[in-house]
Amino acid sequence: MAHFQFLAGLLILLLALAEGTRLHRIPLHRSPNFKRTREAILAEQLYVYHKYNLTSTANGFPMEQLSNLDNLQYYGNISIGTPGQVFSVQFDTGSSNLWVPSAQCSSPGCVQHRQYYSNMSSTFQSNGSVFDITYVLGSVAGFMSQDVVTVAGLPVKNQTFGEVTTETGSNFLNASFDGILGMAFPSLAANLATPFFQNLYHQKLVQQPVFSFLLRNNGTTASYGGELILGGSDPALYRGQLTYVPVSNPEYWQFFTDSIQMGNTLISRGSAAIADTGTSLLLAPIAQYTQIARIFKVNSQGYFRCRKISAWPTLNFRINGVSFKVPPQNYVLQEGTYCTLAIVSSNQEFWILGDVFLGLYYTIFDVGNQRLGFANVNSGTAPSQVGVVLMVLAFIVLRLWVH
Ligand SMILES: *[C@@H]1O[C@H](CO)[C@@H](O)[C@H](O)[C@H]1NC(C)=O
Ligand SMILES: *[C@@H]1O[C@H](CO)[C@@H](O)[C@H](O)[C@H]1NC(C)=O
Ligand SMILES: *[C@@H]1O[C@H](CO)[C@@H](O)[C@H](O)[C@H]1NC(C)=O
Ligand SMILES: *[C@@H]1O[C@H](CO)[C@@H](O)[C@H](O)[C@H]1NC(C)=O
Ligand SMILES: *[C@@H]1O[C@H](CO)[C@@H](O)[C@H](O)[C@H]1NC(C)=O
Ligand SMILES: *[C@@H]1O[C@H](CO)[C@@H](O)[C@H](O)[C@H]1NC(C)=O
Ligand SMILES: *[C@@H]1O[C@H](CO)[C@@H](O)[C@H](O)[C@H]1NC(C)=O
């Protein structure tokens, strides 16, 4: 009996360990500089316009007042080369390339960040094709290189990435991260470089072609901003059922909503939307934004008169028959006696759902089945405790069962 108990206990321990090795976790930092202000919203709006190749809409705003992009708030560590050189990158489901500053770059935006030294890496291979990514307040340009890129201890060989040699403008000046690691589909990638996650899967470093994000939008000082899980998802991080929705156009993580409502007002039926971890805002097609702005009586500067936050309606995205609510606490922000929306307009026919939405809903990016899964974030328990509690419970249950 004692023997059996011991063996069964060992089995459970091994299963728990196997489960642990199947998923690979990258803790995410939340930018300490993050502050959502009207100015930061406008800066980000322009940034997102460029990312999605949108043109500016009628409500013009002063470019020179725009602050930098501290509002691109979540990032984590990766390493490149052998021995590994550490970089912090934004894991961005709204783009498909990886780039970091090159040692050969002397632009202010490069020298204030960590830079990649290919001559210090024994696994570096030159590629040399040039790239140029334009952002609204400048651009990053350089050439492609190949090297080992390690994320959460998983070494991807021959990953093609951009070495930035010139960074013009103020896009990434003072940014909390060094570079960007794109996690959208391959067809979006500049120079058709295979994105990191596709190589990770093809090199069999994860078993499932799935990754998932928990973005914590609550608390400003917590260094634990959430986590990115490679190779699957962790049911301890969400509660209730998952709702899956097919990707309708596998370039961005794009899908169709059933309907979108602001309180009792129907804003749209069947609108497309994109899940973008590299954006903090919500962007709405102009006509739909206008309808929302009318409810709040937003003025031409983007402000409206505040009232008790809970008196504003809840924004409700219906996805595959299930309601995903965004309460006013998450999309209204108060600046003195005036309030502003973390929702802006775009001249495209799709919504862009950034952290305002993704911070409330655990999101599974299922590359293999080309679908997205959403569930309520489990805000009750710290994730590190959950595994321990489950293991202890498993031991107790097993002991009872064996007796
Ligand atoms: C951006 O849109 C314009 C037209 O609005 C188009 O000419 C251009 O090719 C697009 N650029 C990209 C990178 O898609
Ligand atoms: C970057 O930070 C420096 C020092 O804090 C500040 O003077 C400068 O205005 C910032 N630049 C941008 C573009 O935010
Ligand atoms: C990322 O790396 C930096 C420098 O090596 C380290 O200080 C920081 O704690 C790391 N962050 C995480 C989340 O591992
Ligand atoms: C590596 O390259 C950098 C500039 O790109 C240079 O300053 C440095 O001396 C080089 N180091 C070695 C060991 O060659
Ligand atoms: C990486 O590139 C080297 C040299 O081109 C090649 O020998 C090797 O098979 C490649 N490895 C993978 C996993 O693609
Ligand atoms: C450079 O990278 C691109 C994209 O991965 C690839 O198509 C091309 O063959 C590479 N060129 C060289 C010289 O390795
Ligand atoms: C943050 O979490 C606490 C406790 O879970 C909750 O009381 C508070 O309302 C939350 N704040 C925001 C802004 O979501």
XYZ file of C-alpha atoms and ligand atoms in Angstrom:
501
model
C 0.000 0.000 0.000
C 2.726 2.429 1.026
C 4.585 1.517 -2.116
C 1.571 2.148 -4.263
C 0.987 5.503 -2.622
C 4.571 6.482 -3.195
C 4.479 5.466 -6.851
C 1.169 7.171 -7.449
C 2.500 10.309 -5.740
C 5.566 10.208 -7.921
C 3.389 9.814 -11.001
C 1.383 12.896 -10.092
C 4.540 14.852 -9.455
C 5.903 13.790 -12.848
C 2.625 14.717 -14.543
C 2.718 18.115 -12.841
C 6.295 18.620 -13.982
C 5.422 17.521 -17.529
C 2.534 19.984 -17.536
C 4.933 22.646 -16.327
C 7.411 21.983 -19.123
C 4.730 21.978 -21.800
C 3.970 25.638 -21.136
C 6.646 28.272 -21.287
C 6.055 31.498 -19.422
C 7.448 34.929 -20.006
C 6.637 37.408 -17.242
C 5.620 40.761 -18.674
C 6.576 44.122 -17.233
C 4.192 46.980 -17.152
C 5.801 50.303 -18.041
C 6.350 52.380 -14.881
C 5.963 55.503 -17.041
C 2.560 54.500 -18.323
C 0.053 57.248 -17.827
C -3.067 57.498 -19.893
C -3.689 61.143 -20.697
C -5.469 62.784 -23.610
C -2.062 63.655 -25.057
C -0.817 60.085 -24.748
C -4.028 58.881 -26.406
C -3.485 61.211 -29.362
C 0.144 60.126 -29.668
C -0.902 56.516 -29.649
C -3.746 57.132 -32.078
C -1.256 58.454 -34.617
C 1.091 55.568 -33.930
C -1.659 53.008 -34.491
C -2.805 54.810 -37.649
C 0.598 54.254 -39.096
C 0.850 50.689 -37.942
C -2.403 49.900 -39.789
C -1.750 52.251 -42.701
C -4.791 54.365 -41.832
C -5.118 57.973 -42.848
C -5.785 60.722 -40.369
C -9.432 61.586 -39.841
C -11.111 64.967 -39.602
C -10.397 65.638 -35.925
C -6.930 67.112 -36.397
C -4.562 67.423 -33.495
C -1.253 69.161 -32.875
C 1.627 66.836 -33.782
C 4.300 68.800 -31.921
C 2.654 68.227 -28.570
C 2.796 64.478 -28.837
C 4.680 62.677 -26.184
C 6.589 59.466 -26.733
C 5.129 56.042 -26.546
C 5.421 55.110 -22.920
C 1.862 53.966 -23.443
C 3.098 50.891 -25.263
C 3.156 49.364 -21.893
C 3.805 45.624 -21.782
C 7.166 44.058 -22.514
C 9.395 41.160 -21.499
C 12.913 39.767 -21.880
C 14.409 37.795 -24.724
C 18.012 37.053 -25.613
C 19.743 37.020 -28.984
C 23.011 35.298 -29.907
C 25.555 33.048 -28.195
C 26.284 33.951 -25.482
C 22.874 35.549 -25.124
C 22.483 39.320 -25.280
C 19.383 40.402 -23.349
C 16.736 42.739 -24.791
C 13.356 43.788 -23.576
C 10.774 43.661 -26.339
C 7.140 44.420 -26.775
C 5.298 41.214 -27.744
C 3.030 42.640 -30.414
C 0.162 40.644 -31.955
C -0.421 43.551 -34.375
C 2.810 43.074 -36.380
C 5.009 40.196 -37.558
C 8.672 41.269 -37.457
C 11.297 41.154 -34.730
C 13.713 44.061 -34.542
C 16.225 45.438 -32.019
C 18.780 48.280 -32.161
C 22.097 47.353 -33.799
C 25.525 48.096 -32.320
C 26.085 49.924 -35.601
C 23.364 52.458 -34.798
C 24.295 55.798 -33.276
C 20.819 57.390 -33.313
C 19.668 58.632 -29.876
C 16.820 56.098 -29.865
C 19.379 53.290 -30.295
C 22.136 54.371 -27.926
C 19.731 54.834 -25.038
C 18.660 51.194 -25.454
C 20.468 47.853 -25.504
C 22.142 47.136 -28.844
C 22.928 43.880 -30.619
C 26.595 43.082 -31.277
C 26.738 40.486 -34.051
C 30.521 40.320 -33.697
C 30.093 39.004 -30.154
C 27.837 36.116 -31.165
C 29.215 32.796 -32.385
C 25.836 31.855 -33.919
C 25.318 35.048 -35.940
C 24.707 34.620 -39.690
C 24.512 37.609 -41.964
C 21.468 38.032 -44.167
C 21.808 41.604 -45.313
C 18.438 42.311 -46.930
C 17.358 45.798 -45.945
C 14.155 46.823 -44.213
C 12.448 50.070 -43.353
C 9.445 50.404 -41.067
C 7.845 53.830 -41.029
C 6.110 55.043 -37.908
C 4.283 58.281 -37.688
C 7.007 60.243 -35.908
C 9.919 58.753 -37.810
C 11.121 55.360 -38.868
C 13.414 52.492 -38.059
C 15.602 51.075 -40.818
C 18.453 48.654 -41.103
C 19.258 45.173 -42.354
C 18.240 41.639 -41.512
C 20.444 39.227 -39.606
C 19.998 35.681 -38.338
C 20.850 34.320 -34.940
C 19.536 32.232 -32.071
C 16.626 34.001 -30.375
C 15.780 32.643 -26.936
C 12.447 33.317 -25.254
C 11.520 31.652 -21.950
C 14.568 29.399 -22.298
C 13.507 28.162 -25.773
C 16.288 28.723 -28.324
C 15.014 29.328 -31.863
C 17.830 28.838 -34.379
C 18.370 30.952 -37.478
C 15.700 33.494 -36.555
C 15.713 36.330 -39.056
C 15.339 39.703 -37.354
C 15.937 43.366 -38.091
C 19.082 45.093 -36.852
C 18.084 48.741 -36.687
C 20.886 51.016 -37.864
C 18.971 54.286 -38.031
C 16.115 55.394 -35.860
C 14.771 58.765 -36.900
C 12.248 60.862 -35.043
C 11.044 60.368 -31.507
C 8.930 57.204 -31.862
C 10.894 55.045 -29.478
C 12.896 57.688 -27.613
C 12.548 56.876 -23.924
C 10.500 53.770 -24.729
C 10.599 51.243 -21.897
C 11.573 48.471 -24.302
C 14.429 48.005 -26.778
C 12.587 46.399 -29.674
C 9.443 44.700 -30.914
C 8.664 40.998 -31.392
C 5.748 40.645 -33.785
C 3.264 37.791 -33.275
C 0.782 38.344 -36.115
C 0.644 36.029 -39.162
C 3.589 35.504 -41.600
C 1.917 37.290 -44.531
C 2.363 40.629 -42.743
C 6.110 40.267 -42.214
C 8.484 42.659 -43.960
C 10.905 40.731 -46.252
C 8.725 37.667 -45.588
C 10.974 36.769 -42.649
C 9.357 33.843 -40.818
C 8.008 35.229 -37.526
C 9.460 34.006 -34.237
C 6.468 31.920 -33.154
C 6.252 29.999 -36.457
C 9.952 29.053 -36.157
C 9.449 28.112 -32.509
C 6.746 25.662 -33.510
C 8.476 24.306 -36.615
C 11.630 23.661 -34.586
C 9.415 21.659 -32.186
C 10.231 23.758 -29.156
C 6.528 23.918 -28.267
C 4.066 21.078 -28.759
C 1.020 23.157 -29.587
C 0.960 26.063 -32.060
C -0.794 28.238 -29.479
C 0.200 31.182 -27.305
C -1.781 33.220 -24.842
C -1.641 36.543 -23.027
C -2.637 37.710 -19.603
C -2.306 41.489 -19.445
C -2.965 43.017 -16.079
C -4.544 46.412 -16.374
C -4.962 46.920 -12.670
C -2.320 48.475 -10.448
C 0.396 50.832 -11.618
C 3.353 49.800 -9.510
C 3.211 46.029 -9.832
C 6.239 44.764 -11.729
C 4.184 41.706 -12.592
C 2.294 43.077 -15.563
C 1.012 39.739 -16.740
C 2.422 36.913 -18.745
C 2.823 35.485 -22.189
C 2.519 31.701 -22.358
C 4.078 29.862 -25.303
C 2.727 26.457 -26.327
C -0.716 26.694 -24.766
C -2.778 28.406 -22.124
C -3.183 28.153 -18.373
C -6.744 27.542 -17.102
C -5.681 28.915 -13.715
C -5.409 32.365 -15.274
C -9.038 32.581 -16.376
C -12.416 31.654 -15.009
C -15.557 30.419 -16.706
C -15.816 29.190 -20.262
C -13.571 30.067 -23.148
C -15.281 31.570 -26.164
C -13.604 30.774 -29.458
C -14.030 32.750 -32.639
C -12.406 31.982 -36.019
C -9.803 34.319 -37.459
C -11.518 35.822 -40.483
C -8.415 37.090 -42.262
C -5.111 35.558 -41.118
C -2.874 38.601 -41.414
C -3.804 40.410 -38.239
C -5.631 38.536 -35.460
C -8.928 39.578 -37.013
C -12.391 38.201 -36.276
C -16.071 39.151 -36.492
C -18.089 40.394 -33.546
C -21.837 39.636 -33.421
C -22.668 43.116 -32.200
C -21.272 46.044 -30.258
C -23.432 48.062 -27.861
C -22.836 51.091 -25.678
C -25.347 50.582 -22.900
C -28.660 50.140 -24.723
C -27.479 51.758 -27.932
C -26.600 49.375 -30.750
C -23.357 50.617 -32.290
C -22.847 47.900 -34.891
C -23.704 44.412 -36.038
C -21.061 42.115 -37.535
C -18.114 44.485 -37.274
C -14.640 43.025 -37.693
C -12.125 43.520 -34.885
C -8.429 42.895 -34.322
C -6.804 41.721 -31.082
C -3.640 43.810 -30.701
C -1.402 43.471 -27.618
C 0.768 46.283 -28.987
C -1.952 48.906 -28.575
C -3.457 50.192 -25.380
C -6.569 51.841 -26.866
C -9.783 50.857 -28.572
C -10.116 52.146 -32.136
C -13.556 52.273 -33.740
C -14.606 52.917 -37.361
C -15.524 56.595 -37.777
C -19.309 56.190 -38.050
C -19.379 53.996 -34.948
C -17.031 56.293 -33.056
C -19.287 59.231 -33.933
C -22.276 57.418 -32.467
C -20.350 56.801 -29.248
C -19.032 60.362 -29.100
C -22.618 61.625 -29.388
C -23.655 59.652 -26.303
C -20.895 61.329 -24.286
C -21.240 64.738 -25.996
C -17.525 64.670 -26.747
C -16.301 68.097 -27.948
C -13.926 68.757 -30.854
C -10.924 68.470 -28.515
C -12.020 65.015 -27.437
C -13.226 66.008 -23.962
C -16.610 65.800 -22.289
C -17.984 66.809 -18.916
C -17.416 64.190 -16.238
C -19.982 62.631 -14.036
C -19.831 59.740 -11.665
C -17.941 57.114 -13.674
C -20.352 54.319 -12.829
C -23.198 56.404 -14.287
C -21.792 55.904 -17.798
C -22.919 52.889 -19.841
C -21.004 49.659 -20.276
C -19.488 48.887 -23.656
C -20.496 45.399 -24.703
C -18.833 43.285 -27.389
C -20.869 40.227 -28.313
C -18.551 37.528 -29.659
C -19.861 34.125 -30.756
C -22.968 34.547 -28.622
C -21.186 35.672 -25.451
C -21.031 39.175 -23.938
C -17.626 40.719 -23.264
C -18.205 43.851 -21.238
C -15.885 46.806 -20.855
C -17.097 48.911 -17.916
C -16.715 52.716 -18.003
C -13.923 52.502 -15.387
C -11.801 50.974 -18.141
C -12.562 53.275 -21.050
C -13.307 56.685 -19.437
C -10.468 58.657 -17.929
C -10.763 61.790 -15.869
C -8.419 64.769 -16.226
C -9.459 67.429 -13.761
C -13.069 68.372 -14.385
C -13.028 66.953 -17.899
C -13.154 63.407 -19.068
C -11.905 61.739 -22.215
C -12.373 58.342 -23.864
C -9.752 55.647 -24.359
C -11.683 55.037 -27.589
C -10.630 56.854 -30.751
C -11.768 56.797 -34.361
C -10.122 55.178 -37.339
C -11.018 55.293 -41.027
C -11.051 51.514 -41.352
C -14.028 49.206 -41.146
C -12.576 47.184 -38.257
C -12.148 47.816 -34.557
C -8.726 47.503 -32.963
C -8.911 46.057 -29.470
C -5.913 46.961 -27.333
C -5.216 46.521 -23.653
C -8.421 48.318 -22.607
C -10.145 45.137 -23.807
C -7.355 42.533 -23.590
C -6.596 43.546 -19.993
C -10.044 42.286 -19.016
C -10.014 39.082 -21.033
C -7.421 36.339 -21.091
C -6.717 35.775 -24.783
C -5.624 32.600 -26.528
C -4.007 33.010 -29.940
C -4.475 29.622 -31.597
C -2.202 29.728 -34.641
C -2.875 26.111 -35.675
C -6.658 26.375 -35.744
C -6.652 30.052 -36.749
C -8.944 31.096 -33.955
C -8.968 33.318 -30.890
C -10.225 32.304 -27.451
C -11.426 34.778 -24.819
C -12.281 34.252 -21.159
C -12.599 36.385 -18.037
C -9.286 37.073 -16.361
C -9.054 35.272 -13.057
C -8.135 38.213 -10.871
C -8.652 36.284 -7.651
C -5.468 34.257 -7.357
C -1.835 34.939 -8.066
C -0.837 32.467 -10.800
C 2.266 31.209 -9.019
C 0.116 30.048 -6.088
C -2.381 28.216 -8.243
C -0.016 25.466 -9.369
C 1.077 24.769 -5.804
C -2.503 24.639 -4.535
C -3.508 22.272 -7.359
C -0.608 19.956 -6.634
C -1.347 19.841 -2.911
C -5.007 19.139 -3.696
C -4.013 16.358 -6.090
C -1.908 14.730 -3.370
C -4.738 14.940 -0.833
C -7.295 13.525 -3.286
C -4.939 10.730 -4.213
C -4.275 9.791 -0.582
C -8.019 9.662 0.109
C -8.615 7.601 -2.987
C -5.818 5.156 -2.174
C -7.177 4.651 1.350
C -1.304 52.261 -47.530
O -2.471 52.752 -48.139
C -2.268 53.417 -49.365
C -3.598 53.931 -49.875
O -4.352 54.432 -48.832
C -1.625 52.459 -50.362
O -1.345 53.156 -51.574
C -0.336 51.901 -49.789
O 0.186 50.914 -50.662
C -0.616 51.256 -48.447
N 0.647 50.827 -47.852
C 0.802 49.631 -47.304
C 2.145 49.374 -46.699
O -0.090 48.809 -47.263
C 13.022 61.684 -23.103
O 13.449 61.864 -21.749
C 14.168 63.053 -21.543
C 14.688 63.054 -20.106
O 13.704 62.651 -19.205
C 13.241 64.251 -21.827
O 13.955 65.459 -21.647
C 12.756 64.161 -23.275
O 11.818 65.175 -23.523
C 12.101 62.814 -23.549
N 11.831 62.725 -24.963
C 10.652 62.322 -25.429
C 10.510 62.293 -26.903
O 9.748 61.974 -24.701
C 14.881 41.309 -17.649
O 16.279 41.449 -17.703
C 16.775 42.503 -16.897
C 18.246 42.642 -17.148
O 18.879 41.411 -17.345
C 16.448 42.193 -15.428
O 16.876 43.258 -14.608
C 14.937 42.014 -15.281
O 14.608 41.635 -13.975
C 14.439 40.959 -16.240
N 13.011 40.902 -16.161
C 12.322 39.762 -16.084
C 10.839 39.873 -16.002
O 12.862 38.664 -16.090
C 32.205 44.761 -32.354
O 31.586 45.787 -33.110
C 31.543 47.032 -32.423
C 30.796 48.034 -33.291
O 29.872 47.435 -34.091
C 32.955 47.516 -32.143
O 32.919 48.726 -31.443
C 33.688 46.471 -31.330
O 35.043 46.856 -31.164
C 33.625 45.113 -31.996
N 34.174 44.114 -31.085
C 34.967 43.133 -31.489
C 35.427 42.164 -30.438
O 35.310 43.023 -32.659
C 20.454 27.018 -39.482
O 21.373 27.436 -40.481
C 22.481 26.556 -40.648
C 23.452 27.195 -41.634
O 22.778 27.782 -42.717
C 21.983 25.191 -41.097
O 23.068 24.309 -41.225
C 20.989 24.654 -40.068
O 20.426 23.453 -40.538
C 19.880 25.656 -39.802
N 19.076 25.166 -38.689
C 17.744 25.250 -38.665
C 17.072 24.679 -37.452
O 17.117 25.798 -39.548
C 17.363 36.680 -45.691
O 16.156 36.426 -45.005
C 15.030 36.260 -45.870
C 13.823 36.112 -45.017
O 13.966 35.112 -44.056
C 15.278 35.035 -46.754
O 14.194 34.883 -47.654
C 16.558 35.217 -47.533
O 16.840 34.048 -48.253
C 17.717 35.507 -46.593
N 18.909 35.819 -47.355
C 20.109 35.284 -47.076
C 21.244 35.746 -47.925
O 20.272 34.500 -46.134
C -8.217 46.791 -9.034
O -8.424 45.608 -8.240
C -9.037 45.863 -6.995
C -9.082 44.564 -6.213
O -9.196 43.460 -7.056
C -10.442 46.449 -7.217
O -11.056 46.740 -5.979
C -10.298 47.737 -8.037
O -11.573 48.232 -8.360
C -9.538 47.476 -9.336
N -9.280 48.758 -10.014
C -9.434 48.911 -11.339
C -9.117 50.248 -11.870
O -9.826 48.014 -12.078
